[in-house]
Amino acid sequence: MSYSFNTFNDKATSTLEHIKRDLSSLRTGRASTQLLDPVVVEAYGTKMKLIEVATVQAPDPSLLTVSPYDKSLLSNIERAISDSDLQLNAIVDGEIIRIPIAMLTEEKRKEMVKSLHKKIEQGKALVRVLRTQTKKEIEDQEGGEGVSEDDVRTDLEDLEKKVQAMLTDLDELAERKEKELLTV
């Protein structure tokens, strides 16, 4: 009987999605609607994601616009954007908010690449923790009913293949994002 990788697969998918969301907050100097994904707005007595209370658009490479569904939230949205770690300047223009996206300097781009690699290393650490947990679960099955040494060895080999695939995905993700960051 071999190990069921369902839990591992779920956690792996969740880990990769978390890392992708984290990387989407790295500014490339071009307007991207994902740039505002981390913004949380105080609305209706609770905290809500910006995309739940407004439409975000990128009409050109140097501008984002935010159109609230409820115009009474305009000042809350502006405050949330300004208070975020994104260092963006939100400007209220009638019933929408305009956010100019400045081109990044070469120095800032290199800084972003360093941050990218730091985030990728954190992601790889999460993958290694997941590998360690799963490896222990597989090894703990040994000697159990219907589990042979060969089953455990095969499962550990399968685990290693899955982990290597995740690490390769992270490296490819880093390579694409780095190219995106360094392209003017």
Coordinates of C-alpha atoms in Angstrom, one line a residue:
M1 CA 0.0 0.0 0.0
S2 CA 1.5 3.3 -1.0
Y3 CA 1.3 6.7 0.6
S4 CA -1.6 9.1 -0.4
F5 CA 0.0 12.3 -1.6
N6 CA -3.4 14.2 -1.5
T7 CA -2.5 16.3 1.5
F8 CA 1.0 17.0 0.1
N9 CA -0.4 18.0 -3.2
D10 CA -3.0 20.4 -1.6
K11 CA -0.3 21.9 0.6
A12 CA 2.1 22.2 -2.4
T13 CA -0.5 24.0 -4.5
S14 CA -1.3 26.3 -1.6
T15 CA 2.4 27.1 -1.1
L16 CA 3.0 27.8 -4.7
E17 CA -0.1 30.1 -4.9
H18 CA 1.1 31.9 -1.8
I19 CA 4.5 32.6 -3.3
K20 CA 3.0 33.7 -6.6
R21 CA 0.7 36.2 -4.8
D22 CA 3.7 37.4 -2.8
L23 CA 5.7 37.9 -6.0
S24 CA 2.8 39.8 -7.7
S25 CA 3.4 42.6 -5.2
L26 CA 6.8 43.3 -6.7
R27 CA 6.5 46.4 -8.8
T28 CA 7.9 46.1 -12.3
G29 CA 7.4 49.8 -13.3
R30 CA 4.4 48.9 -15.4
A31 CA 0.9 49.2 -14.2
S32 CA -0.6 45.8 -13.2
T33 CA -3.9 45.3 -11.5
Q34 CA -2.3 42.5 -9.3
L35 CA -0.1 45.2 -7.8
L36 CA -3.1 46.2 -5.6
D37 CA -4.0 42.6 -4.5
P38 CA -2.5 43.1 -1.0
V39 CA -4.6 46.2 -0.3
V40 CA -7.2 45.8 2.4
V41 CA -10.0 48.4 2.8
E42 CA -12.0 49.2 5.9
A43 CA -15.6 48.8 4.5
Y44 CA -19.0 48.2 6.2
G45 CA -17.4 47.6 9.6
T46 CA -15.0 45.0 8.4
K47 CA -11.8 44.6 6.4
M48 CA -12.2 43.6 2.8
K49 CA -9.9 43.1 -0.2
L50 CA -9.8 46.0 -2.6
I51 CA -11.1 43.8 -5.4
E52 CA -14.2 43.0 -3.4
V53 CA -15.2 46.7 -3.2
A54 CA -13.9 48.2 -6.4
T55 CA -12.9 47.6 -10.0
V56 CA -9.2 47.9 -10.7
Q57 CA -8.0 48.6 -14.3
A58 CA -4.7 49.4 -16.0
P59 CA -5.7 51.7 -18.9
D60 CA -2.1 52.3 -19.8
P61 CA 1.4 51.0 -18.6
S62 CA 1.9 54.0 -16.3
L63 CA -1.6 54.2 -14.6
L64 CA -4.0 52.2 -12.5
T65 CA -7.6 53.3 -11.9
V66 CA -9.8 52.2 -9.1
S67 CA -13.6 52.6 -9.4
P68 CA -15.5 51.8 -6.1
Y69 CA -18.8 50.0 -6.4
D70 CA -20.0 52.2 -3.5
K71 CA -18.8 55.8 -4.0
S72 CA -19.0 56.3 -0.2
L73 CA -15.9 54.1 0.1
L74 CA -13.7 56.4 -2.0
S75 CA -11.8 58.0 0.9
N76 CA -11.4 54.6 2.7
I77 CA -9.9 53.1 -0.5
E78 CA -7.6 56.1 -1.0
R79 CA -6.4 55.7 2.6
A80 CA -5.9 52.0 2.3
I81 CA -3.8 52.4 -0.8
S82 CA -1.7 55.2 0.7
D83 CA -1.2 53.3 4.0
S84 CA -0.1 50.1 2.2
D85 CA 3.6 49.1 1.8
L86 CA 3.3 49.7 -1.9
Q87 CA 4.5 53.3 -1.8
L88 CA 1.9 54.4 -4.3
N89 CA 0.3 57.9 -4.5
A90 CA -3.5 57.6 -4.8
I91 CA -5.2 60.6 -6.3
V92 CA -9.0 61.0 -6.1
D93 CA -10.4 62.3 -9.4
G94 CA -14.1 62.7 -9.1
E95 CA -15.6 59.2 -8.6
I96 CA -12.4 57.2 -9.4
I97 CA -8.9 57.0 -7.9
R98 CA -5.9 57.4 -10.2
I99 CA -2.6 55.8 -9.3
P100 CA 0.4 56.9 -11.4
I101 CA 3.0 54.2 -11.7
A102 CA 6.5 55.7 -11.9
M103 CA 9.2 54.0 -14.0
L104 CA 11.7 52.3 -11.8
T105 CA 15.3 53.4 -11.7
E106 CA 18.1 50.8 -12.4
E107 CA 19.0 50.9 -8.7
K108 CA 15.4 50.2 -7.7
R109 CA 15.1 47.4 -10.2
K110 CA 18.2 45.7 -8.8
E111 CA 16.7 46.2 -5.3
M112 CA 13.5 44.5 -6.5
V113 CA 15.5 41.5 -7.9
K114 CA 17.2 41.1 -4.5
S115 CA 13.8 41.1 -2.9
L116 CA 12.6 38.6 -5.5
H117 CA 15.4 36.2 -4.7
K118 CA 14.7 36.5 -0.9
K119 CA 11.0 35.7 -1.5
I120 CA 12.0 32.7 -3.6
E121 CA 14.4 31.4 -0.9
Q122 CA 11.6 31.7 1.6
G123 CA 9.4 29.7 -0.7
K124 CA 12.0 27.1 -1.1
A125 CA 12.3 26.9 2.7
L126 CA 8.5 26.3 2.9
V127 CA 8.9 23.5 0.3
R128 CA 11.7 21.9 2.4
V129 CA 9.5 22.1 5.5
L130 CA 6.7 20.4 3.6
R131 CA 9.1 17.7 2.4
T132 CA 10.3 17.0 5.9
Q133 CA 6.8 16.7 7.3
T134 CA 5.7 14.4 4.5
K135 CA 8.9 12.3 4.6
K136 CA 8.3 11.7 8.3
E137 CA 4.7 10.6 7.6
I138 CA 5.9 8.2 4.9
E139 CA 8.6 6.7 7.2
D140 CA 6.1 6.4 10.1
Q141 CA 4.1 4.0 7.9
E142 CA 6.9 1.5 7.7
G143 CA 6.1 -1.7 9.5
G144 CA 2.4 -1.0 9.4
E145 CA -0.1 -3.4 7.9
G146 CA 0.4 -3.8 4.2
V147 CA 3.4 -1.4 4.0
S148 CA 6.7 -2.9 2.9
E149 CA 10.2 -1.3 2.8
D150 CA 9.9 -1.1 -0.9
D151 CA 6.6 0.8 -0.6
V152 CA 8.3 3.3 1.7
R153 CA 11.4 3.6 -0.6
T154 CA 9.1 4.1 -3.7
D155 CA 7.0 6.7 -1.8
L156 CA 10.2 8.6 -0.7
E157 CA 11.4 8.6 -4.3
D158 CA 8.0 9.9 -5.5
L159 CA 8.1 12.6 -2.8
E160 CA 11.6 13.7 -4.0
K161 CA 10.4 14.0 -7.6
K162 CA 7.5 16.1 -6.5
V163 CA 9.7 18.4 -4.4
Q164 CA 12.2 18.8 -7.2
A165 CA 9.4 19.7 -9.6
M166 CA 8.2 22.4 -7.1
L167 CA 11.8 23.8 -6.8
T168 CA 12.1 23.9 -10.6
D169 CA 8.8 25.7 -10.8
L170 CA 10.1 28.3 -8.3
D171 CA 13.3 28.7 -10.2
E172 CA 11.4 29.3 -13.4
L173 CA 9.0 31.7 -11.7
A174 CA 12.0 33.6 -10.4
E175 CA 13.6 33.7 -13.8
R176 CA 10.5 35.1 -15.5
K177 CA 9.9 37.7 -12.7
E178 CA 13.5 38.8 -12.8
K179 CA 13.4 39.3 -16.6
E180 CA 10.1 41.2 -16.1
L181 CA 11.8 43.4 -13.4
L182 CA 14.9 44.2 -15.5
T183 CA 13.1 44.9 -18.7
V184 CA 12.6 48.6 -19.2

